[in-house]
Amino acid sequence: MNMISVGLVGVTGYTGMELTRILEGHPAMRLTRVTSRSEAGKPLREIYPFLQGLESGEIIITEPAPADLAAHCELVFLAVPHGAAMETAAALRDKGLKVVDLSADFRLRDPAVFKAWYNSEHSQQEYLKEAVYGLPELYAEAIAGSRLVANPGCYPTASILGLAPALRHGFIESDGIVIDAKSGTSGAGRKAAVGSLYCEVADTFKAYNLTKHRHTPEIEQELSLVAGREIILSFNPHLLPVNRGIYATIYGRLATDASLEAIHAAYTKAYASHRFVRILPLGKLPELRNVRGTMYCDIALALDQRTRRLIIISIIDNLCRGASGQAVANANLMSGLPLESGLQFVPMAP
Amino acid sequence: MNMISVGLVGVTGYTGMELTRILEGHPAMRLTRVTSRSEAGKPLREIYPFLQGLESGEIIITEPAPADLAAHCELVFLAVPHGAAMETAAALRDKGLKVVDLSADFRLRDPAVFKAWYNSEHSQQEYLKEAVYGLPELYAEAIAGSRLVANPGCYPTASILGLAPALRHGFIESDGIVIDAKSGTSGAGRKAAVGSLYCEVADTFKAYNLTKHRHTPEIEQELSLVAGREIILSFNPHLLPVNRGIYATIYGRLATDASLEAIHAAYTKAYASHRFVRILPLGKLPELRNVRGTMYCDIALALDQRTRRLIIISIIDNLCRGASGQAVANANLMSGLPLESGLQFVPMAP
Amino acid sequence: MNMISVGLVGVTGYTGMELTRILEGHPAMRLTRVTSRSEAGKPLREIYPFLQGLESGEIIITEPAPADLAAHCELVFLAVPHGAAMETAAALRDKGLKVVDLSADFRLRDPAVFKAWYNSEHSQQEYLKEAVYGLPELYAEAIAGSRLVANPGCYPTASILGLAPALRHGFIESDGIVIDAKSGTSGAGRKAAVGSLYCEVADTFKAYNLTKHRHTPEIEQELSLVAGREIILSFNPHLLPVNRGIYATIYGRLATDASLEAIHAAYTKAYASHRFVRILPLGKLPELRNVRGTMYCDIALALDQRTRRLIIISIIDNLCRGASGQAVANANLMSGLPLESGLQFVPMAP
Amino acid sequence: MNMISVGLVGVTGYTGMELTRILEGHPAMRLTRVTSRSEAGKPLREIYPFLQGLESGEIIITEPAPADLAAHCELVFLAVPHGAAMETAAALRDKGLKVVDLSADFRLRDPAVFKAWYNSEHSQQEYLKEAVYGLPELYAEAIAGSRLVANPGCYPTASILGLAPALRHGFIESDGIVIDAKSGTSGAGRKAAVGSLYCEVADTFKAYNLTKHRHTPEIEQELSLVAGREIILSFNPHLLPVNRGIYATIYGRLATDASLEAIHAAYTKAYASHRFVRILPLGKLPELRNVRGTMYCDIALALDQRTRRLIIISIIDNLCRGASGQAVANANLMSGLPLESGLQFVPMAP
């Protein structure tokens, strides 16, 4: 098969790490450049011993340099912090490369909203217009035609997929939605920080950033487009002592006389042609391990008859579906490959 | 000091285990009888090696027998499953003993509600009338005068303490309350069950019993009394991969013009004389480890201005505050001891 | 490709669960029968929701019946407890099927040793003579020609691979070897048992079965064959609060003047043609997560100059390499497929 | 009671954190100064919310200043990194304060050994001569008369207590001892470091610093004194995904005809008057949770008859017995208090 050469800018974080795992087994992409300022000069297997004996373990990490990336890659994944991605994405686009940006820099369509939540001006508003929001279940066609994809956040991926059918069909009121979300600790990144130490996270649990998490406007933006009117919701994240996973328990006020069975049927139909979204049978509830390391979004529905509330649970693996796997899915579409190419992981339990 | 002789019926579960820990260090109670059908004849240290070298480790476990308990104890803790507790409680009360029942058998005041949620008739309705709901912050006086205390459930303890001031002051609407609750795995008990195995719980997360958990009517019963009108709410539990803890994230629709600061002040005042409830400073969010092994209920408040929602987080240790520690607090009150006697544990972190 | 039909007897344990994961993605094997007495009649996805949407999720579990298995399978994996496997293996062999037995029943070549450690007579000594010990690095050729493979234990797989080169080359004394081994909790199986509950395993650690674990004679049998003289060693297992993994830290008294570099070179050479054994560079130490979900055995060497001791660390995933993955590797060889067929998993971290 | 005023230099690490927990409940010591350069000016409860509502939560953290400490304290605990402690200890001793140093600075009696393992000159050799090694079971009398105590390391505490009776009685050979030790992650400290992140430690396991851990000479120094001849041993640490605990599995070659029962009796006798050392009954093996948060050292013995090896397992809580609790025990002795004052914690399980 004709292999597509891809680059990875920023390999030391968990999303970079996960990209090396996924790309090592990709049948149609070859990782040709991996960059990190701090680790340049080392073979990848030295920082990631799990790659010893595998092809990509021998790749020598380089300094990030747009010209070098342009010379060796057709498409580049940006796995660097928000703010930093913006300039690099522009530089790479200027050189004609396709870019999948895993940061938040191109997700919010309105630069004013970006400024309000990220406290800084968006410096690449030209490219912002070009960027496509990379949620394949909503935008597969646009992604396929795009050269700059804004890879969705982990919480938004689970939340939007979980809520979209309910809002599209008007099963719930558009106001009063509450998302109680729980994230595995890899979501906090791989930077050295006391708050992410094993002894600060294990055998405990806590909420964080209540009412002000930056994924809120991203969820609202996309759901407003789905619903056809402005959605304002309450999004509240918690930190789980697990490695991977987003567990979004979503509460909406019922706005229909449809039975739970009918709502379930509508969800099943909505995702019938989307293999990576699995609607669980009624009565089953999702477990994070069933999506671990995969592209699956598992969704369950329950109806609290006593309070007329529809409960939607939507879960993903934050690193694979919520970041690097979805980035590869987008790259697949941008490259004319099947969405699922290199992404057919079978969940591992336990 | 004059030591009060107490008995423990049902020692093999986690609440029985926790009672042995607490009573070992109690300055005014002495454990004189410990019963278990399956372990009778063994010294306590054989099944709980953590008690080796301690006084209670040498207690020989006996078969449960009301006459024997009556001969050796003034007060008995029942740490047996619901249904089983009912008859034993009655038998012990018949013999004049004081009883703290950790099961659900005497918590619901209305036998019809009991039947609806527990699928069986209540066989001891006479004693049901006598029982006092053992939440000291609400009923200290009644508990002190009672001889049969229904020890609250773990979820209800956290939920009621978290919501009581908001409902009493009318800070939130009485309908539309959502409790998204997360419990440590010890809440599932110490019975051999595949679903509680390490490899089924570790590094994963799941909801369970959505919309139908039996703690729901208990929470509603007590909050209805607090609010002075019927409260129907949505209660939704999840299983956390931690040993101990209840983390209740509670969402209510704001029904006041009061500022968050004013609400916070009201909460602080409500619990000013209750040392085991700690209202966190605004901006701080609770962590399970800060209450681990203790009687504390830590409560934090946040206001989602965008959606006019008050978020109350209320957390406890399910085994100590949510079961055995609270049982000892009730026993203290019933025995004329200070509430905090033997219960002044300093949280251990990490 | 021509698909080989395989059966799985005993699907409810962790090794059965892992076999369903591996076989789902196998390019040349198709699972056609899955049996369980307790779960017969259900589709596989009902007991293992992680298989929803995947081909094998739709397989209906059946009662185990040799005639039915013979009618639908060429090869059968036995994932049932030791003792139970013996009879089933014989029945399936009688019907001409190839069998990979994951239990201990055919591992010990001497029935007297079996009796001494398992407290029961071996009832199928005829087939015992036929069985091949399924460690591909030692016996690939014999496995390829065999119709009954005794799949090695998890501890033996790590221990034998770690020690074989040292004993073959005489780098260490043949007596005085100590194996301090640590196992993930899935090694304790998926049966309901208090000792395997989350709250009995998490945030703690313990040794078990010191000096009397049944994997001891299996390790000694194979290493004695490698060394050409009788090996008696001290094997001591511990239970780790992790899902998967065997971590064997092996201590041997140095019996050579060879440098650590020379010993390392000999190990590297010994496994040069065995892709699933990775000798780490000197100075690197293994981590369980680097082999999680894979066939890799990662081995590191250290020399304690002060005490003239060679330390060999050998690690595997107990469920994949130590059981189900190795079973598939053996089945591959027995079926004329490449060893690594369907087994090229890239480790996932974190 | 007359309260002894104590100070704590370095509160932000786990040993400092643990000292605040222990001292909060101490009946005869009052924490009057707590220092940290980075957190000065804040009340203790702000950095440790578990102390909210408790007396020491209101202490304002100050900059470390010997004159200030001398003005407010009789005794000071140093919970700062090795190297840094040396100068501070000397300054405080110069001002007449009693000092318990939790670092390694005064543990090695020979400055040449210190230099060899810590790569720096010992700058306070005068005070080194004065320092007493603070293991109460060995040196209670000297500690009581000392004004500078070198608090033992966590691994040495478990290892020395486990091996001392065997070496004193000659039950094992003095050479050939192997210690395979496993430590909870709090042993790695509370500094921000990628290697200690939750996602680098949870659900995995690894050895580290094999053959070169700095606790080796400390163990050898003390055991050589016990044995009356030079002990050189192989010490090999591993990192456990648990919060607290040291689990030392110790292998020695049997040098006696004494039965296991006789050896067990000798151990029991050796520690008969030491309440914090518990010799488990034969057949029982230690579990970390049984010592969690306490001063206990639990020791078990096993005999591998086939290899003539005595296996000693010795476990402690690294933060309490292996650091801060032992520091308080030493301070108790130095202050004329009973050893166990403020330290009678009952283990909490789960």
mmCIF file of N, CA and C in Angstrom, chain A residues 68-160:
data_model
loop_
_atom_site.group_PDB
_atom_site.id
_atom_site.type_symbol
_atom_site.label_atom_id
_atom_site.label_comp_id
_atom_site.label_asym_id
_atom_site.label_seq_id
_atom_site.Cartn_x
_atom_site.Cartn_y
_atom_site.Cartn_z
ATOM 1 N N ASP A 68 11.469 21.335 7.732
ATOM 2 C CA ASP A 68 11.810 19.916 7.811
ATOM 3 C C ASP A 68 10.554 19.062 7.761
ATOM 4 N N LEU A 69 9.528 19.479 8.470
ATOM 5 C CA LEU A 69 8.271 18.729 8.456
ATOM 6 C C LEU A 69 7.683 18.723 7.045
ATOM 7 N N ALA A 70 7.754 19.876 6.395
ATOM 8 C CA ALA A 70 7.196 19.971 5.044
ATOM 9 C C ALA A 70 7.957 19.067 4.079
ATOM 10 N N ALA A 71 9.240 18.904 4.328
ATOM 11 C CA ALA A 71 10.048 18.087 3.426
ATOM 12 C C ALA A 71 9.765 16.601 3.586
ATOM 13 N N HIS A 72 9.256 16.212 4.756
ATOM 14 C CA HIS A 72 9.113 14.779 5.028
ATOM 15 C C HIS A 72 7.689 14.300 5.263
ATOM 16 N N CYS A 73 6.744 15.203 5.347
ATOM 17 C CA CYS A 73 5.388 14.774 5.722
ATOM 18 C C CYS A 73 4.342 15.374 4.786
ATOM 19 N N GLU A 74 3.244 14.671 4.667
ATOM 20 C CA GLU A 74 2.088 15.228 3.967
ATOM 21 C C GLU A 74 1.110 15.853 4.958
ATOM 22 N N LEU A 75 1.112 15.270 6.146
ATOM 23 C CA LEU A 75 0.138 15.694 7.154
ATOM 24 C C LEU A 75 0.839 15.688 8.512
ATOM 25 N N VAL A 76 0.466 16.656 9.343
ATOM 26 C CA VAL A 76 1.112 16.754 10.649
ATOM 27 C C VAL A 76 0.061 16.816 11.750
ATOM 28 N N PHE A 77 0.304 16.061 12.809
ATOM 29 C CA PHE A 77 -0.515 16.142 14.015
ATOM 30 C C PHE A 77 0.165 17.100 14.994
ATOM 31 N N LEU A 78 -0.610 18.036 15.503
ATOM 32 C CA LEU A 78 -0.063 18.953 16.512
ATOM 33 C C LEU A 78 -0.563 18.529 17.888
ATOM 34 N N ALA A 79 0.352 18.061 18.714
ATOM 35 C CA ALA A 79 0.002 17.644 20.068
ATOM 36 C C ALA A 79 0.746 18.528 21.062
ATOM 37 N N VAL A 80 0.524 19.829 20.909
ATOM 38 C CA VAL A 80 1.171 20.812 21.781
ATOM 39 C C VAL A 80 0.077 21.606 22.490
ATOM 40 N N PRO A 81 0.418 22.336 23.545
ATOM 41 C CA PRO A 81 -0.611 23.059 24.304
ATOM 42 C C PRO A 81 -1.308 24.134 23.466
ATOM 43 N N HIS A 82 -2.530 24.456 23.896
ATOM 44 C CA HIS A 82 -3.232 25.514 23.179
ATOM 45 C C HIS A 82 -2.408 26.788 23.286
ATOM 46 N N GLY A 83 -2.586 27.667 22.317
ATOM 47 C CA GLY A 83 -1.745 28.860 22.253
ATOM 48 C C GLY A 83 -0.518 28.564 21.403
ATOM 49 N N ALA A 84 0.231 27.532 21.772
ATOM 50 C CA ALA A 84 1.418 27.156 21.001
ATOM 51 C C ALA A 84 1.047 26.568 19.643
ATOM 52 N N ALA A 85 -0.105 25.925 19.567
ATOM 53 C CA ALA A 85 -0.476 25.240 18.324
ATOM 54 C C ALA A 85 -0.802 26.221 17.194
ATOM 55 N N MET A 86 -1.401 27.301 17.577
ATOM 56 C CA MET A 86 -1.895 28.288 16.619
ATOM 57 C C MET A 86 -0.851 28.709 15.578
ATOM 58 N N GLU A 87 0.298 29.116 16.081
ATOM 59 C CA GLU A 87 1.354 29.596 15.185
ATOM 60 C C GLU A 87 1.909 28.458 14.337
ATOM 61 N N THR A 88 2.126 27.317 14.987
ATOM 62 C CA THR A 88 2.694 26.194 14.251
ATOM 63 C C THR A 88 1.747 25.738 13.159
ATOM 64 N N ALA A 89 0.471 25.685 13.488
ATOM 65 C CA ALA A 89 -0.504 25.274 12.479
ATOM 66 C C ALA A 89 -0.453 26.209 11.264
ATOM 67 N N ALA A 90 -0.391 27.496 11.537
ATOM 68 C CA ALA A 90 -0.351 28.464 10.441
ATOM 69 C C ALA A 90 0.912 28.273 9.594
ATOM 70 N N ALA A 91 2.029 28.076 10.279
ATOM 71 C CA ALA A 91 3.292 27.904 9.555
ATOM 72 C C ALA A 91 3.243 26.662 8.664
ATOM 73 N N LEU A 92 2.664 25.599 9.194
ATOM 74 C CA LEU A 92 2.600 24.362 8.414
ATOM 75 C C LEU A 92 1.596 24.481 7.269
ATOM 76 N N ARG A 93 0.496 25.148 7.531
ATOM 77 C CA ARG A 93 -0.468 25.365 6.449
ATOM 78 C C ARG A 93 0.153 26.235 5.353
ATOM 79 N N ASP A 94 0.939 27.228 5.761
ATOM 80 C CA ASP A 94 1.613 28.081 4.778
ATOM 81 C C ASP A 94 2.493 27.260 3.842
ATOM 82 N N LYS A 95 3.013 26.187 4.369
ATOM 83 C CA LYS A 95 3.882 25.333 3.542
ATOM 84 C C LYS A 95 3.084 24.252 2.822
ATOM 85 N N GLY A 96 1.770 24.323 2.934
ATOM 86 C CA GLY A 96 0.938 23.403 2.153
ATOM 87 C C GLY A 96 0.613 22.087 2.830
ATOM 88 N N LEU A 97 1.028 21.931 4.075
ATOM 89 C CA LEU A 97 0.754 20.672 4.772
ATOM 90 C C LEU A 97 -0.689 20.615 5.259
ATOM 91 N N LYS A 98 -1.200 19.401 5.349
ATOM 92 C CA LYS A 98 -2.450 19.195 6.063
ATOM 93 C C LYS A 98 -2.145 19.131 7.549
ATOM 94 N N VAL A 99 -3.057 19.644 8.339
ATOM 95 C CA VAL A 99 -2.815 19.722 9.776
ATOM 96 C C VAL A 99 -4.033 19.230 10.559
ATOM 97 N N VAL A 100 -3.769 18.354 11.518
ATOM 98 C CA VAL A 100 -4.788 18.020 12.518
ATOM 99 C C VAL A 100 -4.276 18.562 13.849
ATOM 100 N N ASP A 101 -4.987 19.523 14.379
ATOM 101 C CA ASP A 101 -4.549 20.190 15.605
ATOM 102 C C ASP A 101 -5.321 19.633 16.792
ATOM 103 N N LEU A 102 -4.614 19.004 17.703
ATOM 104 C CA LEU A 102 -5.279 18.423 18.872
ATOM 105 C C LEU A 102 -5.533 19.443 19.975
ATOM 106 N N SER A 103 -5.017 20.642 19.837
ATOM 107 C CA SER A 103 -5.252 21.664 20.870
ATOM 108 C C SER A 103 -6.621 22.305 20.681
ATOM 109 N N ALA A 104 -6.909 23.259 21.526
ATOM 110 C CA ALA A 104 -8.201 23.953 21.452
ATOM 111 C C ALA A 104 -8.182 25.138 20.496
ATOM 112 N N ASP A 105 -7.043 25.390 19.856
ATOM 113 C CA ASP A 105 -6.873 26.672 19.183
ATOM 114 C C ASP A 105 -7.849 26.966 18.037
ATOM 115 N N PHE A 106 -8.309 25.932 17.363
ATOM 116 C CA PHE A 106 -9.192 26.204 16.222
ATOM 117 C C PHE A 106 -10.601 25.641 16.414
ATOM 118 N N ARG A 107 -10.961 25.351 17.657
ATOM 119 C CA ARG A 107 -12.264 24.733 17.879
ATOM 120 C C ARG A 107 -13.412 25.737 17.963
ATOM 121 N N LEU A 108 -13.132 26.875 18.553
ATOM 122 C CA LEU A 108 -14.202 27.856 18.754
ATOM 123 C C LEU A 108 -14.272 28.746 17.523
ATOM 124 N N ARG A 109 -15.427 28.763 16.898
ATOM 125 C CA ARG A 109 -15.556 29.458 15.619
ATOM 126 C C ARG A 109 -15.511 30.978 15.776
ATOM 127 N N ASP A 110 -15.870 31.451 16.946
ATOM 128 C CA ASP A 110 -15.937 32.892 17.168
ATOM 129 C C ASP A 110 -14.728 33.330 18.002
ATOM 130 N N PRO A 111 -13.866 34.157 17.420
ATOM 131 C CA PRO A 111 -12.660 34.573 18.160
ATOM 132 C C PRO A 111 -12.982 35.304 19.451
ATOM 133 N N ALA A 112 -14.137 35.909 19.521
ATOM 134 C CA ALA A 112 -14.509 36.610 20.762
ATOM 135 C C ALA A 112 -14.767 35.603 21.883
ATOM 136 N N VAL A 113 -15.389 34.490 21.525
ATOM 137 C CA VAL A 113 -15.604 33.437 22.523
ATOM 138 C C VAL A 113 -14.255 32.853 22.951
ATOM 139 N N PHE A 114 -13.377 32.644 21.968
ATOM 140 C CA PHE A 114 -12.037 32.162 22.302
ATOM 141 C C PHE A 114 -11.388 33.100 23.310
ATOM 142 N N LYS A 115 -11.435 34.374 23.024
ATOM 143 C CA LYS A 115 -10.790 35.342 23.915
ATOM 144 C C LYS A 115 -11.413 35.315 25.316
ATOM 145 N N ALA A 116 -12.728 35.199 25.359
ATOM 146 C CA ALA A 116 -13.419 35.240 26.647
ATOM 147 C C ALA A 116 -13.019 34.053 27.541
ATOM 148 N N TRP A 117 -12.825 32.879 26.942
ATOM 149 C CA TRP A 117 -12.543 31.691 27.753
ATOM 150 C C TRP A 117 -11.055 31.391 27.882
ATOM 151 N N TYR A 118 -10.237 31.847 26.908
ATOM 152 C CA TYR A 118 -8.807 31.518 26.955
ATOM 153 C C TYR A 118 -7.931 32.726 27.290
ATOM 154 N N ASN A 119 -8.575 33.887 27.492
ATOM 155 C CA ASN A 119 -7.834 35.078 27.924
ATOM 156 C C ASN A 119 -6.717 35.497 26.995
ATOM 157 N N SER A 120 -6.882 35.266 25.707
ATOM 158 C CA SER A 120 -5.875 35.803 24.789
ATOM 159 C C SER A 120 -6.499 35.942 23.406
ATOM 160 N N GLU A 121 -5.951 36.856 22.646
ATOM 161 C CA GLU A 121 -6.420 37.086 21.283
ATOM 162 C C GLU A 121 -6.080 35.887 20.410
ATOM 163 N N HIS A 122 -6.925 35.593 19.477
ATOM 164 C CA HIS A 122 -6.595 34.558 18.504
ATOM 165 C C HIS A 122 -5.766 35.205 17.400
ATOM 166 N N SER A 123 -4.559 34.714 17.219
ATOM 167 C CA SER A 123 -3.635 35.382 16.293
ATOM 168 C C SER A 123 -3.753 34.863 14.855
ATOM 169 N N GLN A 124 -4.555 33.841 14.642
ATOM 170 C CA GLN A 124 -4.605 33.244 13.292
ATOM 171 C C GLN A 124 -6.044 33.145 12.807
ATOM 172 N N GLN A 125 -6.703 34.288 12.796
ATOM 173 C CA GLN A 125 -8.124 34.252 12.496
ATOM 174 C C GLN A 125 -8.410 33.852 11.055
ATOM 175 N N GLU A 126 -7.448 34.069 10.166
ATOM 176 C CA GLU A 126 -7.624 33.616 8.785
ATOM 177 C C GLU A 126 -7.799 32.102 8.733
ATOM 178 N N TYR A 127 -6.890 31.432 9.417
ATOM 179 C CA TYR A 127 -6.964 29.968 9.401
ATOM 180 C C TYR A 127 -8.134 29.445 10.229
ATOM 181 N N LEU A 128 -8.537 30.258 11.198
ATOM 182 C CA LEU A 128 -9.697 29.858 11.995
ATOM 183 C C LEU A 128 -10.919 29.652 11.098
ATOM 184 N N LYS A 129 -11.031 30.516 10.109
ATOM 185 C CA LYS A 129 -12.169 30.394 9.189
ATOM 186 C C LYS A 129 -12.125 29.097 8.394
ATOM 187 N N GLU A 130 -10.928 28.670 8.122
ATOM 188 C CA GLU A 130 -10.747 27.474 7.286
ATOM 189 C C GLU A 130 -10.970 26.176 8.069
ATOM 190 N N ALA A 131 -10.733 26.246 9.386
ATOM 191 C CA ALA A 131 -10.722 25.023 10.190
ATOM 192 C C ALA A 131 -12.092 24.352 10.246
ATOM 193 N N VAL A 132 -12.065 23.026 10.236
ATOM 194 C CA VAL A 132 -13.286 22.226 10.375
ATOM 195 C C VAL A 132 -13.239 21.525 11.730
ATOM 196 N N TYR A 133 -14.377 21.510 12.400
ATOM 197 C CA TYR A 133 -14.447 20.839 13.710
ATOM 198 C C TYR A 133 -14.488 19.331 13.472
ATOM 199 N N GLY A 134 -13.495 18.634 13.993
ATOM 200 C CA GLY A 134 -13.261 17.260 13.582
ATOM 201 C C GLY A 134 -14.039 16.183 14.319
ATOM 202 N N LEU A 135 -15.336 16.306 14.346
ATOM 203 C CA LEU A 135 -16.147 15.236 14.926
ATOM 204 C C LEU A 135 -16.788 14.474 13.762
ATOM 205 N N PRO A 136 -16.251 13.302 13.430
ATOM 206 C CA PRO A 136 -16.648 12.643 12.185
ATOM 207 C C PRO A 136 -18.140 12.347 12.100
ATOM 208 N N GLU A 137 -18.796 12.024 13.182
ATOM 209 C CA GLU A 137 -20.221 11.708 13.108
ATOM 210 C C GLU A 137 -21.031 12.921 12.652
ATOM 211 N N LEU A 138 -20.514 14.130 12.867
ATOM 212 C CA LEU A 138 -21.240 15.325 12.438
ATOM 213 C C LEU A 138 -20.718 15.888 11.125
ATOM 214 N N TYR A 139 -19.400 15.801 10.915
ATOM 215 C CA TYR A 139 -18.796 16.576 9.839
ATOM 216 C C TYR A 139 -17.893 15.781 8.906
ATOM 217 N N ALA A 140 -18.185 14.522 8.707
ATOM 218 C CA ALA A 140 -17.262 13.687 7.935
ATOM 219 C C ALA A 140 -16.950 14.289 6.560
ATOM 220 N N GLU A 141 -17.958 14.798 5.908
ATOM 221 C CA GLU A 141 -17.731 15.302 4.560
ATOM 222 C C GLU A 141 -16.819 16.539 4.550
ATOM 223 N N ALA A 142 -17.129 17.460 5.455
ATOM 224 C CA ALA A 142 -16.307 18.671 5.526
ATOM 225 C C ALA A 142 -14.872 18.337 5.919
ATOM 226 N N ILE A 143 -14.727 17.375 6.809
ATOM 227 C CA ILE A 143 -13.382 16.976 7.222
ATOM 228 C C ILE A 143 -12.615 16.433 6.025
ATOM 229 N N ALA A 144 -13.292 15.607 5.238
ATOM 230 C CA ALA A 144 -12.633 14.994 4.087
ATOM 231 C C ALA A 144 -12.120 16.054 3.111
ATOM 232 N N GLY A 145 -12.791 17.181 3.064
ATOM 233 C CA GLY A 145 -12.367 18.224 2.151
ATOM 234 C C GLY A 145 -11.491 19.285 2.786
ATOM 235 N N SER A 146 -11.159 19.110 4.034
ATOM 236 C CA SER A 146 -10.435 20.157 4.746
ATOM 237 C C SER A 146 -8.934 19.901 4.762
ATOM 238 N N ARG A 147 -8.183 20.967 5.013
ATOM 239 C CA ARG A 147 -6.740 20.827 5.198
ATOM 240 C C ARG A 147 -6.314 21.270 6.595
ATOM 241 N N LEU A 148 -7.265 21.700 7.373
ATOM 242 C CA LEU A 148 -6.981 22.065 8.774
ATOM 243 C C LEU A 148 -8.158 21.620 9.627
ATOM 244 N N VAL A 149 -7.911 20.637 10.466
ATOM 245 C CA VAL A 149 -8.973 20.124 11.317
ATOM 246 C C VAL A 149 -8.690 20.460 12.775
ATOM 247 N N ALA A 150 -9.704 21.013 13.425
ATOM 248 C CA ALA A 150 -9.628 21.263 14.869
ATOM 249 C C ALA A 150 -10.176 20.018 15.560
ATOM 250 N N ASN A 151 -9.280 19.266 16.149
ATOM 251 C CA ASN A 151 -9.701 18.013 16.791
ATOM 252 C C ASN A 151 -10.463 18.354 18.071
ATOM 253 N N PRO A 152 -11.647 17.764 18.257
ATOM 254 C CA PRO A 152 -12.476 18.138 19.415
ATOM 255 C C PRO A 152 -11.823 17.791 20.753
ATOM 256 N N GLY A 153 -12.266 18.480 21.791
ATOM 257 C CA GLY A 153 -11.858 18.141 23.146
ATOM 258 C C GLY A 153 -12.493 16.825 23.575
ATOM 259 N N CYS A 154 -11.961 16.256 24.657
ATOM 260 C CA CYS A 154 -12.443 14.951 25.111
ATOM 261 C C CYS A 154 -13.851 15.064 25.691
ATOM 262 N N TYR A 155 -14.059 16.007 26.598
ATOM 263 C CA TYR A 155 -15.399 16.178 27.170
ATOM 264 C C TYR A 155 -16.420 16.509 26.078
ATOM 265 N N PRO A 156 -16.087 17.447 25.160
ATOM 266 C CA PRO A 156 -17.053 17.744 24.094
ATOM 267 C C PRO A 156 -17.390 16.528 23.232
ATOM 268 N N THR A 157 -16.414 15.694 22.930
ATOM 269 C CA THR A 157 -16.716 14.520 22.094
ATOM 270 C C THR A 157 -17.809 13.683 22.742
ATOM 271 N N ALA A 158 -17.621 13.353 24.019
ATOM 272 C CA ALA A 158 -18.625 12.524 24.698
ATOM 273 C C ALA A 158 -19.948 13.271 24.841
ATOM 274 N N SER A 159 -19.881 14.539 25.200
ATOM 275 C CA SER A 159 -21.103 15.299 25.482
ATOM 276 C C SER A 159 -21.931 15.535 24.226
ATOM 277 N N ILE A 160 -21.259 15.917 23.154
ATOM 278 C CA ILE A 160 -21.989 16.232 21.922
ATOM 279 C C ILE A 160 -22.618 14.967 21.338
#
